XYZ file of C-alpha atoms in Angstrom:
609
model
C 223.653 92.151 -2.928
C 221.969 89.418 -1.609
C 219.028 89.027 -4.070
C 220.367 86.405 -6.425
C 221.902 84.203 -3.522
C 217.909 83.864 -1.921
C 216.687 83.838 -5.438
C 215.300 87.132 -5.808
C 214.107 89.194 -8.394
C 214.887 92.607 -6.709
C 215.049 93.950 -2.973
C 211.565 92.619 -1.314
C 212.008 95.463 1.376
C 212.851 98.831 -0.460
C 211.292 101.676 1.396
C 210.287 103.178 -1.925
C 206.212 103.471 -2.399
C 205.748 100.836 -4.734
C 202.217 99.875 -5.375
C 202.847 96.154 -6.561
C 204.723 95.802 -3.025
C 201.379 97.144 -1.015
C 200.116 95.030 1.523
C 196.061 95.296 1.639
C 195.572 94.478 5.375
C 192.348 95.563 6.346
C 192.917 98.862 7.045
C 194.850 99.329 4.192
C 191.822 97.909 2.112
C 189.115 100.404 4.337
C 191.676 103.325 3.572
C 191.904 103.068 -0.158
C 188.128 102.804 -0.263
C 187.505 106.010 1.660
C 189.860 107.215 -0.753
C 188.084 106.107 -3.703
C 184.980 106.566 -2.074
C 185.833 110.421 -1.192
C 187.033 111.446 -4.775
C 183.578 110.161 -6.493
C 181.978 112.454 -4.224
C 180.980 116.175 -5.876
C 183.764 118.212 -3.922
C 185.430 118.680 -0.281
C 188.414 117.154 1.807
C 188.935 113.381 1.800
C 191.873 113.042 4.945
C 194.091 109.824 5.386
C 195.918 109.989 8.354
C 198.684 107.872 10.255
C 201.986 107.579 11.831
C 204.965 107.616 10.059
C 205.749 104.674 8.207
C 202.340 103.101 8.451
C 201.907 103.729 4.285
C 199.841 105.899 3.698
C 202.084 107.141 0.781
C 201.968 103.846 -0.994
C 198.323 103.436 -0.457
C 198.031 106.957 -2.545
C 200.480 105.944 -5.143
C 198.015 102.623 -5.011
C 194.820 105.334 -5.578
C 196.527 107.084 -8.730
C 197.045 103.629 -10.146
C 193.379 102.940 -10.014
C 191.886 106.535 -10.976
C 189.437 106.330 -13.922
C 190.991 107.431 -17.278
C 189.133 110.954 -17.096
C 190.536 111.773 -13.698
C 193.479 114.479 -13.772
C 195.491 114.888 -10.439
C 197.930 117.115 -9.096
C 200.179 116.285 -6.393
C 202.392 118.263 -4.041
C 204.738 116.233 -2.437
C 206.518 119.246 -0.213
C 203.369 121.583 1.094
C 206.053 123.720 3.309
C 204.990 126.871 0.794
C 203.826 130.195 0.675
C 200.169 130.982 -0.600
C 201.325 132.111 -3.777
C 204.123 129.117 -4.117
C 201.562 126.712 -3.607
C 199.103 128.163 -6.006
C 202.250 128.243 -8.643
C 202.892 124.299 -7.505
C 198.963 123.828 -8.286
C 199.250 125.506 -11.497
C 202.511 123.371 -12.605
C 201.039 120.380 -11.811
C 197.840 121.327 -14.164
C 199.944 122.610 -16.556
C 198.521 126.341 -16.279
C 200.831 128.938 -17.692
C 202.519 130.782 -14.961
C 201.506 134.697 -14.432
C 204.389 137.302 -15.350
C 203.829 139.004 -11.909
C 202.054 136.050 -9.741
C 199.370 137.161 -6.895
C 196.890 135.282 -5.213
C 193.913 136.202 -7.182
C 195.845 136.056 -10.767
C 196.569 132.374 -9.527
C 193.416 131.453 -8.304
C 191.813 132.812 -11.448
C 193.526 130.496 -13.731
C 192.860 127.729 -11.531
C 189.531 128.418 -11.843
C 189.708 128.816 -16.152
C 191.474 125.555 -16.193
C 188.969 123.450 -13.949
C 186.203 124.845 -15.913
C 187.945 123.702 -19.156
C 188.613 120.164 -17.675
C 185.049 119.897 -16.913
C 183.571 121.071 -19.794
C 185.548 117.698 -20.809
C 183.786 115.396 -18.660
C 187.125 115.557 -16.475
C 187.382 115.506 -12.764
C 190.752 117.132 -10.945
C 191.603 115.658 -7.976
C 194.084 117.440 -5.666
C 196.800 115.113 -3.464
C 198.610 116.869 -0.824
C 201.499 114.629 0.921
C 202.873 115.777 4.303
C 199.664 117.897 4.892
C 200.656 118.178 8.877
C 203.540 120.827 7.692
C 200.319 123.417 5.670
C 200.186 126.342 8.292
C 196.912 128.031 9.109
C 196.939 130.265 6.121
C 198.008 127.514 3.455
C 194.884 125.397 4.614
C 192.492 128.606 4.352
C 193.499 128.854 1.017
C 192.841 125.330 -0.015
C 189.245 125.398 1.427
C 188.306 128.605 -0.411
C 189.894 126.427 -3.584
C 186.960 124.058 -2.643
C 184.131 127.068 -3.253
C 185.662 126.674 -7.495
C 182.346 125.573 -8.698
C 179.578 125.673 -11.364
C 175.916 126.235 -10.673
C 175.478 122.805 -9.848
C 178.489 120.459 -9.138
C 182.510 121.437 -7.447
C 185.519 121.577 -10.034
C 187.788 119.864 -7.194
C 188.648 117.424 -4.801
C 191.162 117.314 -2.090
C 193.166 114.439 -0.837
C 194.905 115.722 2.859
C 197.468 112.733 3.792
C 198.963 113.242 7.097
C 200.178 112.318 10.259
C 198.583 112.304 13.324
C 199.804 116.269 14.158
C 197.440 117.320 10.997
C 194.391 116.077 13.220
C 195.436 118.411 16.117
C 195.899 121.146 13.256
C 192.347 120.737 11.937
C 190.386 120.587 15.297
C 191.368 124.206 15.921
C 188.832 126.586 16.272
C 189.865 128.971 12.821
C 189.743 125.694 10.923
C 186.541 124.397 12.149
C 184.933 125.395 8.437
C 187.142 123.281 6.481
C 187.027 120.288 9.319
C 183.363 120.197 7.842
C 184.258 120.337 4.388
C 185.555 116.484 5.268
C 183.539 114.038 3.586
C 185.918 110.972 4.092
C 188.410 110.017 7.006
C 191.034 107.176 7.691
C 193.803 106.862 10.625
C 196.070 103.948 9.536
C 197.395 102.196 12.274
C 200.412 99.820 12.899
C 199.916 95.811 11.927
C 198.870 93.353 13.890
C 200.919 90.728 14.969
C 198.518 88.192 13.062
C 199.377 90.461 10.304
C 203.070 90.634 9.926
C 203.889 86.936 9.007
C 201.315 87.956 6.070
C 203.115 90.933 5.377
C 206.484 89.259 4.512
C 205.075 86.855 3.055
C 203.673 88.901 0.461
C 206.673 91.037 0.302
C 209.017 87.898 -0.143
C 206.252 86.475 -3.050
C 206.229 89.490 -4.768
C 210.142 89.962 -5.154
C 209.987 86.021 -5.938
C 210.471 84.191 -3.053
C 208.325 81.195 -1.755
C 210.257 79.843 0.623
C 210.034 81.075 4.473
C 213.058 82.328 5.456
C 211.701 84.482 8.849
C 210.766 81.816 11.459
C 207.984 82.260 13.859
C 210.162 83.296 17.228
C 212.047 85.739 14.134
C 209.035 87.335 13.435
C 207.994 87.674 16.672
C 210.992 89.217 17.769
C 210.488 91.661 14.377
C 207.243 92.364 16.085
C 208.728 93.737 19.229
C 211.605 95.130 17.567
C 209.231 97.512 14.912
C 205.855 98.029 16.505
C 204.292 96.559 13.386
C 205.479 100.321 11.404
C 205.688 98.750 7.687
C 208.580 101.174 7.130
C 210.710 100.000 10.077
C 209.932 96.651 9.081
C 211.257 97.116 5.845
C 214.533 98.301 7.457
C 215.338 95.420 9.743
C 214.189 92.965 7.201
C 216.883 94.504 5.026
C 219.133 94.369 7.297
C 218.586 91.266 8.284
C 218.683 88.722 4.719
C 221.971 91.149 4.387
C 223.154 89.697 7.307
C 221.587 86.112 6.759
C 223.123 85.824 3.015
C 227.057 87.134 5.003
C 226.444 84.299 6.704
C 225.638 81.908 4.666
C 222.637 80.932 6.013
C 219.172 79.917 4.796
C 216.809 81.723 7.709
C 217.373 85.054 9.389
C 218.544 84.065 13.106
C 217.586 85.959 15.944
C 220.627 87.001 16.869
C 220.790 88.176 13.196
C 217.644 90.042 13.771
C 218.437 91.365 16.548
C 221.942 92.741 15.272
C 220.220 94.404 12.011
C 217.730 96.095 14.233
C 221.131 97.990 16.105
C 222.205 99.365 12.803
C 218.631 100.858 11.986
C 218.593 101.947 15.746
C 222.007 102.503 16.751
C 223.183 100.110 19.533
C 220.007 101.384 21.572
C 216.737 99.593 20.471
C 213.696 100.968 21.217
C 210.709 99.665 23.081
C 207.894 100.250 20.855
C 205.324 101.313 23.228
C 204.115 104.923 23.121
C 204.524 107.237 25.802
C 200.692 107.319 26.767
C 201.194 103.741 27.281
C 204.781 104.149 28.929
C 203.131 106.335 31.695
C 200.420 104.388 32.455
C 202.606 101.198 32.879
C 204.894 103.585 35.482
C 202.026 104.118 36.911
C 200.409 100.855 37.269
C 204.433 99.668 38.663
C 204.108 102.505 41.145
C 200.960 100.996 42.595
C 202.054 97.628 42.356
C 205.287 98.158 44.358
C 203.420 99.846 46.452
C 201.087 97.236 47.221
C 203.765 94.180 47.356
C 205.173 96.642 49.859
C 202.595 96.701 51.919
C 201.695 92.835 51.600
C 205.456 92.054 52.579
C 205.037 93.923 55.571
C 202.072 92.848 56.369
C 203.079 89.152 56.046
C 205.976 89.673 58.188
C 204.118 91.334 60.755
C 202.146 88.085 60.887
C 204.540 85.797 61.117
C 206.690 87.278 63.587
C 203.358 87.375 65.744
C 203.189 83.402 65.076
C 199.676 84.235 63.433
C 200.496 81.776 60.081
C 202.592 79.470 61.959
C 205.171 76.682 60.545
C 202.241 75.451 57.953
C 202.956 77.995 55.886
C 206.692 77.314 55.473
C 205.569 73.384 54.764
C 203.361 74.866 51.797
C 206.150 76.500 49.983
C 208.656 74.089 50.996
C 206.688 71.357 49.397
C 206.008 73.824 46.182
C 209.496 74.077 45.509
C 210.807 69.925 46.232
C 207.839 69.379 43.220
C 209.742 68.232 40.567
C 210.998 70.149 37.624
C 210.805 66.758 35.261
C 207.067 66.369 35.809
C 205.688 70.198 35.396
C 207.631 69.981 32.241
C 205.738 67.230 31.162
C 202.214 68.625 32.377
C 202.987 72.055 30.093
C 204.651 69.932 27.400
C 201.326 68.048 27.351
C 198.685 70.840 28.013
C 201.029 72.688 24.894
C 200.257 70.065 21.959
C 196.839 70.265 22.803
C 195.831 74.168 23.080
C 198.803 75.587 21.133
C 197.263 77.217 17.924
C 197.346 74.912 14.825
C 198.316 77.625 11.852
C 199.006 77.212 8.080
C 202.957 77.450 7.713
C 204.510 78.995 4.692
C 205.184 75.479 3.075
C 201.202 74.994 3.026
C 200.110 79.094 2.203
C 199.888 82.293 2.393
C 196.957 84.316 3.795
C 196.892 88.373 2.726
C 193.446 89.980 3.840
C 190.478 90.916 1.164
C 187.340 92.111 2.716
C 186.103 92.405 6.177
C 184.612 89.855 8.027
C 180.495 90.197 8.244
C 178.994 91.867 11.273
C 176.961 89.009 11.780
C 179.153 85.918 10.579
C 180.355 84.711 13.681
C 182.709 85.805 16.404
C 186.509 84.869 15.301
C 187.896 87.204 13.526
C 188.541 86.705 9.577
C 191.698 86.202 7.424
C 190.826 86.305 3.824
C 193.131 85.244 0.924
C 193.867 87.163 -2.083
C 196.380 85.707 -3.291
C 194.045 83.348 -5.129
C 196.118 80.296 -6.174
C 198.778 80.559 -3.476
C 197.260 78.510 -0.554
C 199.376 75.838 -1.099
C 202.196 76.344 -2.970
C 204.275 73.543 -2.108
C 203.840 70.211 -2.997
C 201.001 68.009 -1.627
C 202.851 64.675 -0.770
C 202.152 61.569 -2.814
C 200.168 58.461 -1.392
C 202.283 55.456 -1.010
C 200.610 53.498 -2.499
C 198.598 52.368 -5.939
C 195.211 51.886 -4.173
C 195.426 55.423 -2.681
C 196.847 57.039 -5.229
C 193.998 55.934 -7.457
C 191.124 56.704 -5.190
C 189.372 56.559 -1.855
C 190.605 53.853 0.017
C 188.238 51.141 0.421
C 187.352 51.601 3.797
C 185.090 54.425 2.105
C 181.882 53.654 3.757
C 179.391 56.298 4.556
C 178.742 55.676 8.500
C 176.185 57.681 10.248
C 177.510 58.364 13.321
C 181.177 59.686 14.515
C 180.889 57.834 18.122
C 182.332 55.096 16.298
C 185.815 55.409 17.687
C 187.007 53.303 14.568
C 186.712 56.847 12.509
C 189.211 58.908 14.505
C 192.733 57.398 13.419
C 194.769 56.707 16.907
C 198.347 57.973 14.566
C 197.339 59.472 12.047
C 199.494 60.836 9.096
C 198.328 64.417 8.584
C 200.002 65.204 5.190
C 197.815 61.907 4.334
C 194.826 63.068 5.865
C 195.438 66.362 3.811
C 195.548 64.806 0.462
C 192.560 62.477 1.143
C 191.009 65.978 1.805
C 191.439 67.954 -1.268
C 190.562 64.888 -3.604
C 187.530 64.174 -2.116
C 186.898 68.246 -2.664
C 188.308 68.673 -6.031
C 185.480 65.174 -6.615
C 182.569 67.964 -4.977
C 183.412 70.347 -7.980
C 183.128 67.149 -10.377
C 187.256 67.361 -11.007
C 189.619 64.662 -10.750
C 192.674 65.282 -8.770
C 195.270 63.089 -8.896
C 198.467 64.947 -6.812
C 201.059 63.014 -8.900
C 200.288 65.137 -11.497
C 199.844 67.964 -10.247
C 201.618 68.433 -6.559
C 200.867 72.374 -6.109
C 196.619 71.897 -5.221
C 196.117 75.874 -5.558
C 197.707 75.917 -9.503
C 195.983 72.663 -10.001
C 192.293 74.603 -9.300
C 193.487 77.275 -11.339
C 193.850 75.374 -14.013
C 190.511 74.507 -13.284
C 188.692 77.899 -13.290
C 188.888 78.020 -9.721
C 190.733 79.342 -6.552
C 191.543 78.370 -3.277
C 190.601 81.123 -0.150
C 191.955 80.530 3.445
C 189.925 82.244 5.654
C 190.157 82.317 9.929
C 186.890 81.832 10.821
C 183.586 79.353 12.710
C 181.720 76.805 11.561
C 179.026 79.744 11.011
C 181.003 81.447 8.652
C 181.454 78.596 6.386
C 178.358 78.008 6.364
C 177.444 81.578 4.856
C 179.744 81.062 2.134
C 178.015 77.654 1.856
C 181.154 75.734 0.052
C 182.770 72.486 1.071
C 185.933 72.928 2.762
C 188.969 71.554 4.515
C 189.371 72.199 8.020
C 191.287 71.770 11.308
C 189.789 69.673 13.801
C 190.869 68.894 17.152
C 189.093 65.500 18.235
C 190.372 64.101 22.083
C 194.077 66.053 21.255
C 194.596 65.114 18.363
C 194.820 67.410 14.940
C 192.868 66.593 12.217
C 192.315 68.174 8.582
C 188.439 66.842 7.729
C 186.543 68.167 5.143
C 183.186 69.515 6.262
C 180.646 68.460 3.358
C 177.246 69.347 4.218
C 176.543 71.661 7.843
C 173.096 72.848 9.283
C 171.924 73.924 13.048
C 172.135 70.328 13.837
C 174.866 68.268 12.623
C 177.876 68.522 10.144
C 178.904 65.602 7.600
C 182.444 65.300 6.827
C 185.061 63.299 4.946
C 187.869 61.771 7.365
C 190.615 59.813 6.086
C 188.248 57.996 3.265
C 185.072 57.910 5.695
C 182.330 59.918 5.888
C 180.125 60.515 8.598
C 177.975 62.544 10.535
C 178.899 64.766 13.499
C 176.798 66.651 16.240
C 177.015 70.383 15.309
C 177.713 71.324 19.117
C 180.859 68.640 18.826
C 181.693 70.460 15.385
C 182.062 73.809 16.806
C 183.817 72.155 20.183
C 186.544 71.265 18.050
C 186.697 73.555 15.505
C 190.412 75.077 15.227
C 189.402 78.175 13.461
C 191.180 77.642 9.974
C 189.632 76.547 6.547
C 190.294 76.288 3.158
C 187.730 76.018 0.059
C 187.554 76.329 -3.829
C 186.008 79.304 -5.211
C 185.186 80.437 -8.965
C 186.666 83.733 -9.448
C 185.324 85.621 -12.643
C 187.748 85.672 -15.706
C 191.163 88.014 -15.718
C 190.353 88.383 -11.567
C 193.566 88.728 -9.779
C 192.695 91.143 -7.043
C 189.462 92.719 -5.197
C 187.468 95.041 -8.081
C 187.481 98.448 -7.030
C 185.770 101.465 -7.883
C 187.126 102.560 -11.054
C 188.318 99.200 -12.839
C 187.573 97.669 -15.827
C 188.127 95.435 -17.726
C 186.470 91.205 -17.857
C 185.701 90.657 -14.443
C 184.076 93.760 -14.381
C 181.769 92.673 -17.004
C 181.229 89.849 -15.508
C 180.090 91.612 -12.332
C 177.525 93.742 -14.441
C 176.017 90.474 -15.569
C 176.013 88.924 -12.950
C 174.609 91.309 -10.816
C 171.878 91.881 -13.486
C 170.985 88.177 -12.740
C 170.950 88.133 -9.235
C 168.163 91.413 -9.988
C 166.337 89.027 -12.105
C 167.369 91.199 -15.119
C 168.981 90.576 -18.790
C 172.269 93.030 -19.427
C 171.938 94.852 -22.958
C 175.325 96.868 -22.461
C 177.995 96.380 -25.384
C 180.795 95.224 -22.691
C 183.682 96.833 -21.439
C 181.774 98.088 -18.408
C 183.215 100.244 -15.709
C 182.764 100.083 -12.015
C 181.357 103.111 -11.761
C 179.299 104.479 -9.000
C 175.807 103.211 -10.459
C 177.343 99.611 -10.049
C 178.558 100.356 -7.076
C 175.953 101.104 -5.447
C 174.571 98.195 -6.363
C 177.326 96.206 -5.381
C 176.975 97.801 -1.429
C 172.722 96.858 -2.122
C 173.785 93.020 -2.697
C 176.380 93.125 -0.075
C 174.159 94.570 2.928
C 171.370 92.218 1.543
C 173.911 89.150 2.491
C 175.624 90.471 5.735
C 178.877 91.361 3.915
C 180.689 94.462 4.877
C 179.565 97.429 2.739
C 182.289 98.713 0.976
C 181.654 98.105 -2.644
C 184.566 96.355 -3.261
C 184.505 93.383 -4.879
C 186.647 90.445 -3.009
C 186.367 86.994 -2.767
C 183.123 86.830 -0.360
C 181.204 89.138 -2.420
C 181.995 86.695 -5.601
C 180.845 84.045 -3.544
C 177.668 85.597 -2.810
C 177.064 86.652 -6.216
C 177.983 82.786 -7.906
C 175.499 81.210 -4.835
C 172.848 83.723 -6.494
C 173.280 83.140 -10.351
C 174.914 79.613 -10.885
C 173.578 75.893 -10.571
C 176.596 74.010 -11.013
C 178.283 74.657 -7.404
C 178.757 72.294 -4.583
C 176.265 73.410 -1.559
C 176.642 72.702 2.051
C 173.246 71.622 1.892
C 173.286 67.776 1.280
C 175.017 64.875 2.772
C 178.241 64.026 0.721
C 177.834 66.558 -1.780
């Protein structure tokens, strides 16, 4: 209903398990790779685990979508079976005939003939079971003695358990301690993170075809509280809520709005989304608390009416509350534009997580694009004038030294700053930008062969990835985007409003605001992190290029496939460069690998590169 009046292409919060709609947070990304992980291995249980709503149905619809081609799998979506209606289910799913008079061993027997057929194939049979926490004692006996199908030297099946959070008690029982063993792979997906959600409707939004922000900060916040980060709840209220937006006629979802769609998923009582183990411990720390304000009270009233504290004490808070409201408005007003967090909005990107951040990067935690030319999707504003427009302003000097106080612009226009920014970095990768031409700086390094990443991040992460990038900087209170240039242990060199100049790396890190932005050069037909199982270009490319960064020449035909040879040596190059080691194949490891085998790429190692 109200898709065409935002502009949509369909509903960007069905509840439906659609893959193109999955969010990879990080946990999402870590659960698909178990998954993936778990199937390539020769038999046993691979278990995914989480609370309702958290997707773990979508991430498996996301598996079956990236299965090699000579992977079969049968999936039972209602488990609440007999033995023998289960084995039938099994047997329907492989397309084994059914028995005239079906018993457990009949069934099991032709389960058996099929999976030795498929592998005589060079076929691998993967079994998904959905809603595992409702398989009684029996039903999950069966399924391990499934896993004992097997030739002299490899397992005719794997098993894909996805649950929630009761199937963990179920296992840790004592008569199911054989098949808890039989587990070769484990996730528990959790709620998002706060950080996360803006992300997450983002993406939603971009994939329906939306670009525009239409959830304010203090909305999603409030969408926060209101769902406990459950995608599926989400989903709900955000429903609800453009419904009620579009009714009104307005152009952003409201609180009150928010607030009202979140009654008719709840009813008119909203929850508090705080679990019980948490509930009782907050009773409890209340208890004590009242308890001890209790005892204070009385305490302080003993003393006074014994004239221990005196009239002073009555001057102190007396004087506390004649200070005046204006001027402690002022002091947080003040103290607010300086620490509050400096973020990307909507009109300037999108951030959706890729791989993890290194162990040994640096301490802030990571936000990695993948959304690879979607940084900045709205317009860079235009200089004002001809000289700008057509290069560096004059004052482009190299100066050595950033206690010149001349360098830090008293007022400074940031969407000026900005473009200054990206031309000078678009001039590292030996590219002319001119942002008449092309507002939109993430499509205009597409065109390019390149891609911007956002990450969340220190100065020490940057300089792993060793690329140029735009940055917030905080210098005296005052926001700046520089571009850092060149960075060692010592000192940085950055680009400031047509200036560059040399900074102390302790002042660097000081003001560093924990946000960046740089160009990459993804490999060809690259749209998303490689996982195990692709094809296609970019996984040539990786072959090749990881053949180079081994000092070796490739000989294959093309048309590789990430299988478990490469990646193996994908996890090799990542642990040899601090990367998580997951073998997939995101932005960072790309980076890596293009530091390793190509020339032509601006370093972090010289002044003004």
């Amino acid at each position: 209903m109200y898709c065409d009046y935002f502009g949509l292409r369909e509903s960007p919060f069905s509840i439906a398990p659609n893959p193109r709609y999955l969010f990879m947070s990080e946990q999402h990304q870590e659960a698909l790779a178990h998954l993936l992980y778990g199937i390539t291995i020769d038999g046993g249980f691979v278990l995914l685990t989480g609370e309702v709503g958290t997707g773990k149905t979508t991430v498996a619809r996301q598996l079956l979508e990236q299965l090699p081609s000579d992977t079969d799998v049968a999936v039972i979506l209602n488990p609440k079976q007999s033995v023998v209606e289960l084995l039938q289910s099994i047997c329907d799913e492989l397309n084994v005939p059914s028995c005239e008079i079906p018993s457990v061993k009949s069934l099991v027997d032709r389960i058996q003939q099929e999976l030795l057929r498929r592998y005589a194939e060079g076929r691998n049979t993967v079994l998904l079971i959905d809603e595992a926490q409702q398989l009684s004692v029996d039903l999950l006996e069966q399924i391990r003695l499934l896993t004992n199908l097997e030739t002299s030297e490899h397992k005719l099946l794997n098993i894909i358990l996805l649950g929630q959070p009761e199937l963990l008690e179920l296992l840790a029982r004592a008569e199911l301690r054989q098949l808890s063993q039989r587990i070769t792979a484990r996730y528990h997906l959790g709620p998002l993170t706060l950080k996360e959600l803006p992300l997450y409707i983002r993406h939603r939004l971009s994939v329906a075809g939306m670009s525009r922000p239409v959830f304010p900060e203090p909305v999603l916040k409030q969408l926060y509280r209101l769902s406990g980060g459950l995608p599926r709840l989400i989903n709900l209220i955000g429903d609800r809520a453009l419904l009620g937006t579009y009714v009104q006629k307005q152009n952003e979802v409201s609180l009150q709005t928010l607030k009202q769609a979140a009654r008719e998923v709840f009813g008119e009582d909203i929850p508090d989304p705080i679990s019980s183990r948490m509930s009782k411990r907050m009773i409890l720390t209340a208890a004590v608390l009242v308890g001890l304000l209790a005892w204070g009270t009385g305490l302080m009233l003993s003393m006074l009416y014994k004239g221990e504290l005196g009239g002073r004490w009555f001057e102190q808070v007396s004087g506390w509350l004649d200070m005046p409201a204006e001027a402690s408005s002022k002091e947080l007003t003040a103290i607010e534009q300086i620490t509050k967090p400096v973020s990307v909005s909507a009109e300037r990107g999108e951030h959706l997580k890729a791989e993890s951040m290194p162990s040994s990067a640096n301490a802030l935690p990571v936000v990695e694009s993948t959304v690879l030319a979607s940084v900045t999707r709205s317009p860079v504003p235009l200089l004002q004038d001809s000289s700008a427009a057509g290069g560096v302003s004059q004052d482009n000097k190299a100066v050595k030294d950033a206690s010149d106080m001349a360098l830090w612009p008293t007022d400074p226009d940031p969407d000026l700053l900005l473009v200054l920014a990206y031309r000078r970095l678009f001039k590292a990768w030996q590219i002319d930008y001119d942002p008449r031409q092309q507002p939109v700086v993430c499509d205009f390094a597409e065109v390019n062969g390149l891609a911007c990443l956002s990450l969340d991040g220190g100065a020490d992460l940057l300089k792993q990835l060793d690329r140029p990038a735009v940055a917030g900087f905080t210098h005296k209170g005052q926001h700046y985007e520089l571009l850092v240039l060149s960075l060692d242990a010592m000192r940085a060199w950055v680009f400031l409003d047509g200036r560059e100049f040399s900074l102390p790396r302790s002042d660097l890190d000081g003001g560093w605001e924990g946000r960046f932005t740089l160009l990459w050069r993804p490999p060809p037909d690259y749209s998303a992190p490689i996982w195990p199982g692709a094809s296609g270009d970019s996984v040539d490319w990786l072959e090749q290029h990881l053949a180079r960064a081994e000092g070796k020449v490739v000989t294959g035909t093309g048309r590789a496939r990430y299988n478990t040879a490469m990646v193996e040596q994908v996890r090799s190059f990542q642990r040899s460069k601090g990367l998580n080691v997951d073998g997939v194949v995101g932005p960072r490891t790309v980076i890596m690998l293009n530091s390793v085998t190509q020339d032509d790429l601006p370093r972090l190692d010289e002044p003004g590169s």
